[in-house]
PDB file of C-alpha atoms and ligand atoms in Angstrom:
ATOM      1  CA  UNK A  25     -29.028  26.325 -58.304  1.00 89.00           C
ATOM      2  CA  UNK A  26     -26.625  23.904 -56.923  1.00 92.00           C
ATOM      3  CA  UNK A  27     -26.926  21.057 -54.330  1.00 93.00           C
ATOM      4  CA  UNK A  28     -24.461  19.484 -52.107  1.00 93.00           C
ATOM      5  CA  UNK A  29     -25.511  16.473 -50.514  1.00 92.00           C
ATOM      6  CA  UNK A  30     -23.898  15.189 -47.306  1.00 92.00           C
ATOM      7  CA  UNK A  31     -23.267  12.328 -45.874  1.00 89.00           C
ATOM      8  CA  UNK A  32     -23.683  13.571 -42.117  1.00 92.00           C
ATOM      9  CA  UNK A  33     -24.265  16.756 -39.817  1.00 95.00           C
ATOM     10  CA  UNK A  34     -20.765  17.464 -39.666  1.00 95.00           C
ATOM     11  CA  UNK A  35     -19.758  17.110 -43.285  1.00 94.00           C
ATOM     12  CA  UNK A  36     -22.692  19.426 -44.062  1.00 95.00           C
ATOM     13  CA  UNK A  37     -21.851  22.091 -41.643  1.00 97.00           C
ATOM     14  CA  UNK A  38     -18.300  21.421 -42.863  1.00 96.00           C
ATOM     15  CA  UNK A  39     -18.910  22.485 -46.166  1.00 95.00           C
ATOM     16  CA  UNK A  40     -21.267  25.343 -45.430  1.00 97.00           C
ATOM     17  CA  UNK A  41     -18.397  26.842 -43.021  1.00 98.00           C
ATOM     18  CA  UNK A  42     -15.959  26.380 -46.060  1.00 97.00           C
ATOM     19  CA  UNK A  43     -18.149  28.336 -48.097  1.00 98.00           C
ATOM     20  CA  UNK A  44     -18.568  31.533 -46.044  1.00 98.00           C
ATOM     21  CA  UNK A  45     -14.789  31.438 -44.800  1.00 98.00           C
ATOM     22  CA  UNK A  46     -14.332  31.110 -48.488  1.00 98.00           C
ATOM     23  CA  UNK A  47     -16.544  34.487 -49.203  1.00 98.00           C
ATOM     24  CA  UNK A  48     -14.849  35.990 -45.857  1.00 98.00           C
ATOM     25  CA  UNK A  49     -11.377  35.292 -47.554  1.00 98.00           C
ATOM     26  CA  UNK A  50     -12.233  36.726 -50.849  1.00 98.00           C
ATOM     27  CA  UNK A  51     -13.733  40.266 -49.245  1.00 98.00           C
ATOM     28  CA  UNK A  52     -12.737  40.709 -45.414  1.00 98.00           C
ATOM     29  CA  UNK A  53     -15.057  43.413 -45.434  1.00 98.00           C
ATOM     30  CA  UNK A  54     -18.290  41.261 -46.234  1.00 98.00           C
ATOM     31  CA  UNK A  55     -21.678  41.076 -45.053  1.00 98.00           C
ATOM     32  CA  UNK A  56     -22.614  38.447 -43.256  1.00 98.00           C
ATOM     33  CA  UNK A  57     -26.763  37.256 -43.712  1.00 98.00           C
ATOM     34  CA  UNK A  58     -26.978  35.358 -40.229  1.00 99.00           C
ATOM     35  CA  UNK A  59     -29.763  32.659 -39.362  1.00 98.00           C
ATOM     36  CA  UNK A  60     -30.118  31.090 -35.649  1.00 98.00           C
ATOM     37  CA  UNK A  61     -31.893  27.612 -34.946  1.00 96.00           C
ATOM     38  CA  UNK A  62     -30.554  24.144 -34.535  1.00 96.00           C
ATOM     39  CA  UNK A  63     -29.569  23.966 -38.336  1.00 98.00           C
ATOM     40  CA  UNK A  64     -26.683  26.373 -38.658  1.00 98.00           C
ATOM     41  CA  UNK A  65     -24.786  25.843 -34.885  1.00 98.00           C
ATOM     42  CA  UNK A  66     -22.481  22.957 -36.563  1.00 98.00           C
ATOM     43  CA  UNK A  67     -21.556  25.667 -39.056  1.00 98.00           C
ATOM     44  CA  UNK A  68     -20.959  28.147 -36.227  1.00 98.00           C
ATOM     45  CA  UNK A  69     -18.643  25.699 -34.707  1.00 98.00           C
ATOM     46  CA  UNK A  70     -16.679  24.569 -37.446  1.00 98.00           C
ATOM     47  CA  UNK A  71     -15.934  28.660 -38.243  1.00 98.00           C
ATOM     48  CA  UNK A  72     -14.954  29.203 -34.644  1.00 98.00           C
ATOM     49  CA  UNK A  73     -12.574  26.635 -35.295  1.00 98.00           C
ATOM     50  CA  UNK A  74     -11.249  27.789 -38.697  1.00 98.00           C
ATOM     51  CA  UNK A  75     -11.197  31.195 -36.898  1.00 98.00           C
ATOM     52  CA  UNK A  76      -9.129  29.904 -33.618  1.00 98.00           C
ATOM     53  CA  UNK A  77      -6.933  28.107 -36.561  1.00 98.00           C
ATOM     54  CA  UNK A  78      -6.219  31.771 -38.708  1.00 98.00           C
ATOM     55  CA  UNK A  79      -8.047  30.296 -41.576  1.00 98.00           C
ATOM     56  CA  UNK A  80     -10.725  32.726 -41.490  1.00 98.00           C
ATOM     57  CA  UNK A  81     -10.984  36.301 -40.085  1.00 98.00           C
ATOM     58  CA  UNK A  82     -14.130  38.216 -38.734  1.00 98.00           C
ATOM     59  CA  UNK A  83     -12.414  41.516 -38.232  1.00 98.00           C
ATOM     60  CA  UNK A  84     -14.012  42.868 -41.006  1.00 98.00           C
ATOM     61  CA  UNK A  85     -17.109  41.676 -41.611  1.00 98.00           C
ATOM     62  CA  UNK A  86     -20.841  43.150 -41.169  1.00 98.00           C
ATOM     63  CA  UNK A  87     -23.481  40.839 -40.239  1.00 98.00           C
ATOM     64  CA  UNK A  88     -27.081  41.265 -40.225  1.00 98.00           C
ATOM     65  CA  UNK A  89     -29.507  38.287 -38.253  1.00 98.00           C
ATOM     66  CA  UNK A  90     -32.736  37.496 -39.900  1.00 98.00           C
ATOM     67  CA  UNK A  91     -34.809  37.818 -37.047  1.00 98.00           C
ATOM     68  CA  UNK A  92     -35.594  38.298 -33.493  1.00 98.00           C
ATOM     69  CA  UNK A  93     -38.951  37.567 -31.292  1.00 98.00           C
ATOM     70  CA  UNK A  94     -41.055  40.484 -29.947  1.00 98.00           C
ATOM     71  CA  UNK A  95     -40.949  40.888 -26.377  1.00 97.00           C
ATOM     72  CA  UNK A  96     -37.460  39.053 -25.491  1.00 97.00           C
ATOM     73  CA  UNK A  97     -34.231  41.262 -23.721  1.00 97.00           C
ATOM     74  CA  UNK A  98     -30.994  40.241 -25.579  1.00 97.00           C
ATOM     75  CA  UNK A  99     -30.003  38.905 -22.372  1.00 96.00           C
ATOM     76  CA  UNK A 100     -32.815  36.269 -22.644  1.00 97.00           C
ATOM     77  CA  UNK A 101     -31.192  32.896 -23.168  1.00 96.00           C
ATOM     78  CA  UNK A 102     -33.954  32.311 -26.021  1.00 97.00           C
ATOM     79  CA  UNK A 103     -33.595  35.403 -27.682  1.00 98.00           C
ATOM     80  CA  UNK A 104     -31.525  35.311 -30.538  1.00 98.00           C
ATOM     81  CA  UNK A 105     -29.018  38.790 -29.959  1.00 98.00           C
ATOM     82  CA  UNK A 106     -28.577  35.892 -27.194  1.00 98.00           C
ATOM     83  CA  UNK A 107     -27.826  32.521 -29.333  1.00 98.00           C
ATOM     84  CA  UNK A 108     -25.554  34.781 -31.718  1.00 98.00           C
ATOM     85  CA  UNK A 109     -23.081  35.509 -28.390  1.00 98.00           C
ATOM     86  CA  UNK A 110     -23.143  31.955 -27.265  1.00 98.00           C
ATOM     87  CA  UNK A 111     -22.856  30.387 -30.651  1.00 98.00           C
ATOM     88  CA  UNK A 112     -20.491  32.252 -32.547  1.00 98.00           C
ATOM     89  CA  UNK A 113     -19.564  35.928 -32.067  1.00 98.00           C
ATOM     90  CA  UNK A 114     -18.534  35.780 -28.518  1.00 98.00           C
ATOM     91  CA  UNK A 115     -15.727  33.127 -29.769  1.00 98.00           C
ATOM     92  CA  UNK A 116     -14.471  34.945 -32.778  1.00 98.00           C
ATOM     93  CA  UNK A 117     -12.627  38.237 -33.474  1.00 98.00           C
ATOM     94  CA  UNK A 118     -15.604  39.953 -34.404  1.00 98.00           C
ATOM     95  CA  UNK A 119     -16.379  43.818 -33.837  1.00 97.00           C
ATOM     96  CA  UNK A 120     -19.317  44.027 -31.872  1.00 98.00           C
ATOM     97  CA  UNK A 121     -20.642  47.385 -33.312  1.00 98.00           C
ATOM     98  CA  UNK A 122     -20.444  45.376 -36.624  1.00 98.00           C
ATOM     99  CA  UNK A 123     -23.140  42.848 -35.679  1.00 98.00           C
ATOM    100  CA  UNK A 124     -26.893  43.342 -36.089  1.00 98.00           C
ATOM    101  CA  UNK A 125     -29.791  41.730 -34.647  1.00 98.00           C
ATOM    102  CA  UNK A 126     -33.120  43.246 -35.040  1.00 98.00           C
ATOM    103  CA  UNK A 127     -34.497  44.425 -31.798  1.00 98.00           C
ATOM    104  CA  UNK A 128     -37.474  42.670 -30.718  1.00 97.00           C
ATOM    105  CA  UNK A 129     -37.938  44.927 -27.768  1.00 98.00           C
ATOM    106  CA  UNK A 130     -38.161  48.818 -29.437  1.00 97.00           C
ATOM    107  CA  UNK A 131     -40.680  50.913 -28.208  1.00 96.00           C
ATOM    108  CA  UNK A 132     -41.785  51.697 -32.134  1.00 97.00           C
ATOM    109  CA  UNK A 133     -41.124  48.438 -33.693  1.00 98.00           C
ATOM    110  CA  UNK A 134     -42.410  49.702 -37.470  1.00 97.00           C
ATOM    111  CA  UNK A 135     -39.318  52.118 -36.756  1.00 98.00           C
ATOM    112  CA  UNK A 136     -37.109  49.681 -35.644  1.00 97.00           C
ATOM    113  CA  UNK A 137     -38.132  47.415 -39.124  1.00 98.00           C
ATOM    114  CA  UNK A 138     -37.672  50.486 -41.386  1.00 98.00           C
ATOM    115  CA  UNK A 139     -34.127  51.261 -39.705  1.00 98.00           C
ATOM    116  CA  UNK A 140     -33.102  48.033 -39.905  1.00 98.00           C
ATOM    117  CA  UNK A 141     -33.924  47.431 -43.361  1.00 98.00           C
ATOM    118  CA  UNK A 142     -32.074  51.217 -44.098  1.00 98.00           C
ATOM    119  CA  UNK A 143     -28.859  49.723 -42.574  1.00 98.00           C
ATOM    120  CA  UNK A 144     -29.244  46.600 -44.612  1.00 98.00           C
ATOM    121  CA  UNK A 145     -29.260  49.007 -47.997  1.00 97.00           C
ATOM    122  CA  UNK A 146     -26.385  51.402 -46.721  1.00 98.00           C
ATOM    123  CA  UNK A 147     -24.515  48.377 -45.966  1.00 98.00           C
ATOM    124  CA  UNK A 148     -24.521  47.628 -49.590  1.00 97.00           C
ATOM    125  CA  UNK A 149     -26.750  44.704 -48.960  1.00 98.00           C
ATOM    126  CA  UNK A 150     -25.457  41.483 -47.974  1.00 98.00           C
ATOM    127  CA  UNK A 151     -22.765  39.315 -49.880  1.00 98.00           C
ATOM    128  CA  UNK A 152     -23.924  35.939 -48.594  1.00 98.00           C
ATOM    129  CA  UNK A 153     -26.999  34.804 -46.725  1.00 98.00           C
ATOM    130  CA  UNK A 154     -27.643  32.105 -44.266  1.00 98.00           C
ATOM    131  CA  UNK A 155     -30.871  30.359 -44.140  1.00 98.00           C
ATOM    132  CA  UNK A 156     -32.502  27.890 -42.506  1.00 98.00           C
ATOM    133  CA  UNK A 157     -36.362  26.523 -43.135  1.00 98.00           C
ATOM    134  CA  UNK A 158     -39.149  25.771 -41.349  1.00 97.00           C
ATOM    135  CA  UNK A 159     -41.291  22.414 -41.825  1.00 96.00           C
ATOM    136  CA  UNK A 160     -44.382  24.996 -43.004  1.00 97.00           C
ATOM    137  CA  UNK A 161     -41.710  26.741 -45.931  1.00 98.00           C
ATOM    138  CA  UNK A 162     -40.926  29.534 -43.990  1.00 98.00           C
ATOM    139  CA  UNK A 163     -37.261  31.342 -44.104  1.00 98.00           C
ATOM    140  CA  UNK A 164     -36.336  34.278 -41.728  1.00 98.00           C
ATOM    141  CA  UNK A 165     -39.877  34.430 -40.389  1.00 98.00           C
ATOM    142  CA  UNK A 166     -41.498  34.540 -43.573  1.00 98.00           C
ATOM    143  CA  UNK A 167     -44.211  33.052 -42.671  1.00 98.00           C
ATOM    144  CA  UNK A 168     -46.854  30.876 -44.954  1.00 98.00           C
ATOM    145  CA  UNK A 169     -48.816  34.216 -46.159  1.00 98.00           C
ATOM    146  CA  UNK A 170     -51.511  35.100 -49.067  1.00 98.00           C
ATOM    147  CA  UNK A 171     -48.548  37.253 -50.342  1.00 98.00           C
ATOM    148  CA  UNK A 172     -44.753  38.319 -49.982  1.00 98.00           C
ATOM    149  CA  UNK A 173     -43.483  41.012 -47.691  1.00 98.00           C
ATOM    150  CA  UNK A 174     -40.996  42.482 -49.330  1.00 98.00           C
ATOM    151  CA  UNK A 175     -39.208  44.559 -46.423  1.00 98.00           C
ATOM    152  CA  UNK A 176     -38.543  43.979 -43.052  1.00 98.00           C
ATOM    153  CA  UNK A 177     -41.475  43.592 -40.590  1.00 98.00           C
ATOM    154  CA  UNK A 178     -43.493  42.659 -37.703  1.00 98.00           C
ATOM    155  CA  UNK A 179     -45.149  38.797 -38.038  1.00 98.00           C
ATOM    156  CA  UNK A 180     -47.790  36.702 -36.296  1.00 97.00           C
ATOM    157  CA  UNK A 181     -45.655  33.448 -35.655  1.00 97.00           C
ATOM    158  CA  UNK A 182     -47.599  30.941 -37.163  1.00 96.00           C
ATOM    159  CA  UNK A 183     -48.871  27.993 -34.653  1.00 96.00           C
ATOM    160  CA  UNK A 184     -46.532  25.516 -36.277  1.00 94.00           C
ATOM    161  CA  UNK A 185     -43.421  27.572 -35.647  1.00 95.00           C
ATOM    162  CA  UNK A 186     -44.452  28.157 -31.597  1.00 96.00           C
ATOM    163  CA  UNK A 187     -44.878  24.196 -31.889  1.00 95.00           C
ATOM    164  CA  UNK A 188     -41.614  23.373 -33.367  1.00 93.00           C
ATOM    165  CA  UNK A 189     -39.590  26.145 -31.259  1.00 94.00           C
ATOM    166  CA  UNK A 190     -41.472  25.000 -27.984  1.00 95.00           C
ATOM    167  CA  UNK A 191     -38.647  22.903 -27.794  1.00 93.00           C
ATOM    168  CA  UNK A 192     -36.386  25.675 -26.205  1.00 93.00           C
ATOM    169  CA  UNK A 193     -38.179  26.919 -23.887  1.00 95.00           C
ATOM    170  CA  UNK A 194     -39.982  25.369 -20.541  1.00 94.00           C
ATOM    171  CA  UNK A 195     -43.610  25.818 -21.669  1.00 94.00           C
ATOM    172  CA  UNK A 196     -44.716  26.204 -24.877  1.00 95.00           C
ATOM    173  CA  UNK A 197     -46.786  29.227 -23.386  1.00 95.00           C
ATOM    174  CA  UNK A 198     -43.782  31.196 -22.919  1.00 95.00           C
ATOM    175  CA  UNK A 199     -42.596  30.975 -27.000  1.00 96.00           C
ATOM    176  CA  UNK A 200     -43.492  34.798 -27.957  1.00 97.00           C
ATOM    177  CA  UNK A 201     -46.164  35.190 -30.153  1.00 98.00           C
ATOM    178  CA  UNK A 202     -44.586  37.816 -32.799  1.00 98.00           C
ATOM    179  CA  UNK A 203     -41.101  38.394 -34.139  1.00 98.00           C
ATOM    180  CA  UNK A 204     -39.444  40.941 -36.399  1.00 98.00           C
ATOM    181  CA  UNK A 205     -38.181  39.484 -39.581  1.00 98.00           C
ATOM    182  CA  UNK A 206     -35.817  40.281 -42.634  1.00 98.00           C
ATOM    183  CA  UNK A 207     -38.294  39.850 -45.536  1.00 98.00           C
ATOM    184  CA  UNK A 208     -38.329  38.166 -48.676  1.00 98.00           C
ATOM    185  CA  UNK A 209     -36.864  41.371 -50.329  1.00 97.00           C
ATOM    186  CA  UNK A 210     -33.251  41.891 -48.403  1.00 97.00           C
ATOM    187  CA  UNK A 211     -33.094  37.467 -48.765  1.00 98.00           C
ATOM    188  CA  UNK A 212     -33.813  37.712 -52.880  1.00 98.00           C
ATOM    189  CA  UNK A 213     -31.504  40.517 -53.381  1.00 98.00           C
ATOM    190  CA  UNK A 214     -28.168  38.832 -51.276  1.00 98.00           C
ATOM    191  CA  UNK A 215     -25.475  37.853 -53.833  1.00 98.00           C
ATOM    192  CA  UNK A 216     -25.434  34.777 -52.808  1.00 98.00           C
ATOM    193  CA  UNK A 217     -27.764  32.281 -50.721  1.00 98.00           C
ATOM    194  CA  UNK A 218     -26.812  29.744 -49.007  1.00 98.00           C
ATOM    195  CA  UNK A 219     -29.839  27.403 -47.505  1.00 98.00           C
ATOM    196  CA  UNK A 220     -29.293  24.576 -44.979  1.00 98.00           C
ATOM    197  CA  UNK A 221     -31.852  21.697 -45.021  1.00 98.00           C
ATOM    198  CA  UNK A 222     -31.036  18.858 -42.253  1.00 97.00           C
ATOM    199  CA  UNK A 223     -34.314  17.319 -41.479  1.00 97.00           C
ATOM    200  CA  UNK A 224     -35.704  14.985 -44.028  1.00 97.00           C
ATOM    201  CA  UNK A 225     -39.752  16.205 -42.247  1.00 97.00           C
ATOM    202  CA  UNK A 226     -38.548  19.588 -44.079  1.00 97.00           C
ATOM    203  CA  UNK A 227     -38.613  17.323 -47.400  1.00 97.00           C
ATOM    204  CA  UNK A 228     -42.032  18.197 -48.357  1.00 97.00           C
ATOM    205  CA  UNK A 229     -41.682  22.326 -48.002  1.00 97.00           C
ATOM    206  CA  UNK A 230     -38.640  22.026 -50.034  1.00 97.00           C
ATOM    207  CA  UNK A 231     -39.547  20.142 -52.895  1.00 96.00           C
ATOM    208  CA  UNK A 232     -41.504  23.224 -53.923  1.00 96.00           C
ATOM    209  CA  UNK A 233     -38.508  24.716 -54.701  1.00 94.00           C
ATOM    210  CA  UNK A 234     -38.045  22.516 -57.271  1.00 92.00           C
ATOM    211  CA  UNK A 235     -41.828  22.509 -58.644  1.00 88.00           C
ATOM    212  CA  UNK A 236     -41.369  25.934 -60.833  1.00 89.00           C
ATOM    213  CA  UNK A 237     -44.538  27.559 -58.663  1.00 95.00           C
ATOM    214  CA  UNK A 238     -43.774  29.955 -56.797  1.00 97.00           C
ATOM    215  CA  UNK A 239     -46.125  30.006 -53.884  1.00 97.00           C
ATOM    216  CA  UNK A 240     -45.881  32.367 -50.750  1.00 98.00           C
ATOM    217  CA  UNK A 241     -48.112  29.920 -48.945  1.00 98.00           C
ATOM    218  CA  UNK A 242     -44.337  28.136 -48.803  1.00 98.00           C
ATOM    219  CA  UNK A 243     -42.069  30.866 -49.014  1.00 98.00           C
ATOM    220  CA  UNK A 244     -39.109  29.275 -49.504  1.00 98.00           C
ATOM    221  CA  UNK A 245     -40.549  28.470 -53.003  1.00 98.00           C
ATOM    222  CA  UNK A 246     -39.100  31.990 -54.300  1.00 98.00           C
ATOM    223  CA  UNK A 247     -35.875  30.818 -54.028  1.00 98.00           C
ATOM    224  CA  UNK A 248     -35.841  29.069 -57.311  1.00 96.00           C
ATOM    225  CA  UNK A 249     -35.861  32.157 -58.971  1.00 96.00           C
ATOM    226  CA  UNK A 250     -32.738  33.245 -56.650  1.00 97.00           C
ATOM    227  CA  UNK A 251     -29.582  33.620 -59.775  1.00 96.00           C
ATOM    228  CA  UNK A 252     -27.102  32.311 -56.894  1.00 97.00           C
ATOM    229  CA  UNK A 253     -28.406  29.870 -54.719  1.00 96.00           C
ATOM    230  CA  UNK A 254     -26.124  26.607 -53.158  1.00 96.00           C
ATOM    231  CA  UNK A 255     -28.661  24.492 -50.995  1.00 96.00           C
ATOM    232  CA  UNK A 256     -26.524  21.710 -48.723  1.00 96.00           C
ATOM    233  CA  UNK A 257     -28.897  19.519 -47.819  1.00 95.00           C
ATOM    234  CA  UNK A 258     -28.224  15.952 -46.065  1.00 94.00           C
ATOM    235  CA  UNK A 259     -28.495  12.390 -47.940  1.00 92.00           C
ATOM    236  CA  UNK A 260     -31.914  11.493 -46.300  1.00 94.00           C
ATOM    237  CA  UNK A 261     -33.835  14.373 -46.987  1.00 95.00           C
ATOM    238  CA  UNK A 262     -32.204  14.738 -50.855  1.00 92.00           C
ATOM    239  CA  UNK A 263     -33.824  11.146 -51.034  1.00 91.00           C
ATOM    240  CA  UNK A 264     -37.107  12.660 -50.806  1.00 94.00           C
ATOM    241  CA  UNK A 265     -36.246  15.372 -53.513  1.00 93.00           C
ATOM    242  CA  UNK A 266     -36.095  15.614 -57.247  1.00 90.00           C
ATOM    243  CA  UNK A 267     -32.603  15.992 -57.460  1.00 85.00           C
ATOM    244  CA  UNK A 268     -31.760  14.459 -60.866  1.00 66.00           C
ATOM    245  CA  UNK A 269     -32.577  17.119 -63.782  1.00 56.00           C
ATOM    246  CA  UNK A 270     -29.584  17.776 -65.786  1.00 49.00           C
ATOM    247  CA  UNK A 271     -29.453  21.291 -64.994  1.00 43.00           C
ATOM    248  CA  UNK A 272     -28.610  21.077 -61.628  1.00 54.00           C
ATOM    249  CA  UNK A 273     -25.012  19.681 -59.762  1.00 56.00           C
ATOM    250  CA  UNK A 274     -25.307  17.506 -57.367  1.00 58.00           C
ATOM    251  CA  UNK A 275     -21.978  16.732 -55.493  1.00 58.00           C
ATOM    252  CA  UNK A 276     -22.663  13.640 -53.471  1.00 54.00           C
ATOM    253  CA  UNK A 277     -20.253  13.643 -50.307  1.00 54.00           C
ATOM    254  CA  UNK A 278     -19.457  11.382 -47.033  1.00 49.00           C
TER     255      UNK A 278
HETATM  256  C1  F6R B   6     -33.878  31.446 -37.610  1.00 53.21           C
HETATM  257  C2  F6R B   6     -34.830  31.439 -38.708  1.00 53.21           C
HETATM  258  C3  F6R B   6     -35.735  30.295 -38.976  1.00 53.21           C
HETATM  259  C4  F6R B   6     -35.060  28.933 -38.841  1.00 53.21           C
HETATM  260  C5  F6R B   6     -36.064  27.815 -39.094  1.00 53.21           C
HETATM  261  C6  F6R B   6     -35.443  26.446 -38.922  1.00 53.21           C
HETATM  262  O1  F6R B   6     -33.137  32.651 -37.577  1.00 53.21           O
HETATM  263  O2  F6R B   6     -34.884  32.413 -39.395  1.00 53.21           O
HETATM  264  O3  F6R B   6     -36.257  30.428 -40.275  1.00 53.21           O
HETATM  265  O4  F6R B   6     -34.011  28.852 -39.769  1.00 53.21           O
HETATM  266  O5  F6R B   6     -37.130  27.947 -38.211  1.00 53.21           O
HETATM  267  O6  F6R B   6     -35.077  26.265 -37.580  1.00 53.21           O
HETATM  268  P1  F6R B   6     -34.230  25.009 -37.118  1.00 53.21           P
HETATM  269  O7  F6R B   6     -32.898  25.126 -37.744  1.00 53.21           O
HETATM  270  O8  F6R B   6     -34.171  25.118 -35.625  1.00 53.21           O
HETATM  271  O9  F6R B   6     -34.976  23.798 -37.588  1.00 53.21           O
END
């Protein structure tokens, strides 16, 4: 595990957009674990950036999104086929037949999951993953469960979620119930994982990735047993966590 703290927003998504363009550079061909939500757009900005600069190319590369809610057209503005266009691939040279979002409108959803997750696999899996996390622990929409789900599936949104994400939409009535989610399997088996933490009310879900309990009442606990995780985090919220065990490097920035 490694931590880089940061200083501020920008620094933070700085560094994250260093690290994929860094990953990009190494193997054009890579594929791309892609998370929507507030916490990654800096990120998405500072790549379409380093993209409009040359440093980085997206000619190549696969991606796969985490997730999607049931019942929303890509060409819903809170749909998430929808934030990926506005936030990043409709700015950079990217191959649209390369980019996957699961679809939250299928007729056979179950399908949909099990195709999905195929693609994932065929793909070769994914090289480096995005995440962001919940304030209830969850990652993709992994939601706080008695147990893992290992492949990609349909969820119940959990009532904290439609809270926190009534903050897109005009009535918290109209956040969709359900989504289709990546699960925990696909996330664990990415060569690399790259988790984004901004929000120091997050602090308390992800100190239990530092308690050696895995629980999947916080899902983002199995991460600790993830052999290549980097978790950029900003100063206030690596404050509240127990940062200072020798075993982990901490590279304090801004
Ligand atoms: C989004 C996703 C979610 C978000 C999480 C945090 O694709 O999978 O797990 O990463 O809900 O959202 P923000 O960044 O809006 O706080």
């Amino acid at each position: 595990m490694r931590v880089i703290v940061s200083g501020s927003y920008q620094d933070l998504s700085k560094k994250a957009a260093e690290i994929m363009a860094e990953q990009i550079n190494k193997k054009p061909e890579s594929v791309l674990g892609l998370a929507t939500g507030s916490t990654p757009i800096g990120m998405y900005k500072e790549l379409i950036a380093m993209n409009k600069d040359g440093k980085v190319d997206f000619s190549k590369v696969t991606t796969f999104n985490l997730d999607e809610y049931v019942g929303l057209t890509p060409d819903h503005d809170q749909s998430y086929d929808y934030f990926m266009w506005d936030n990043l691939f409709s700015h950079v040279n990217i191959m649209k037949e390369q980019t996957n979002i699961p679809s939250g409108i299928a007729a056979d959803l179950p399908t949909e999951c099990a195709s999905y997750e195929k693609l994932v696999a065929k793909k070769g899996g994914i090289d480096i993953q995005i995440l962001g996390v919940g304030h209830n622990g969850h990652i993709g929409f992994n939601e706080p469960s008695d147990s893992f789900t290992i492949s990609t599936h349909v969820i119940e949104l959990a009532s904290q979620t439609i809270e926190a994400n009534a903050r897109f939409f005009e009535e918290k009535s109209q956040v969709p119930k359900k989504a289709v989610t990546m699960g925990i399997g696909a996330i664990m088996k990415a060569r690399h994982v790259l988790l984004i933490v901004n929000d120091k009310s997050k602090a308390e879900a992800v100190r239990q990735l530092f308690s050696g309990k895995v629980d999947p009442q916080v899902p983002v606990s199995i991460l600790q047993l993830h052999p290549n995780l980097t978790i950029l985090v900003d100063r206030e919220t690596a404050d509240l966590l127990p940062l200072n065990e020798d075993s982990r490097e901490v590279v304090l920035q801004g």
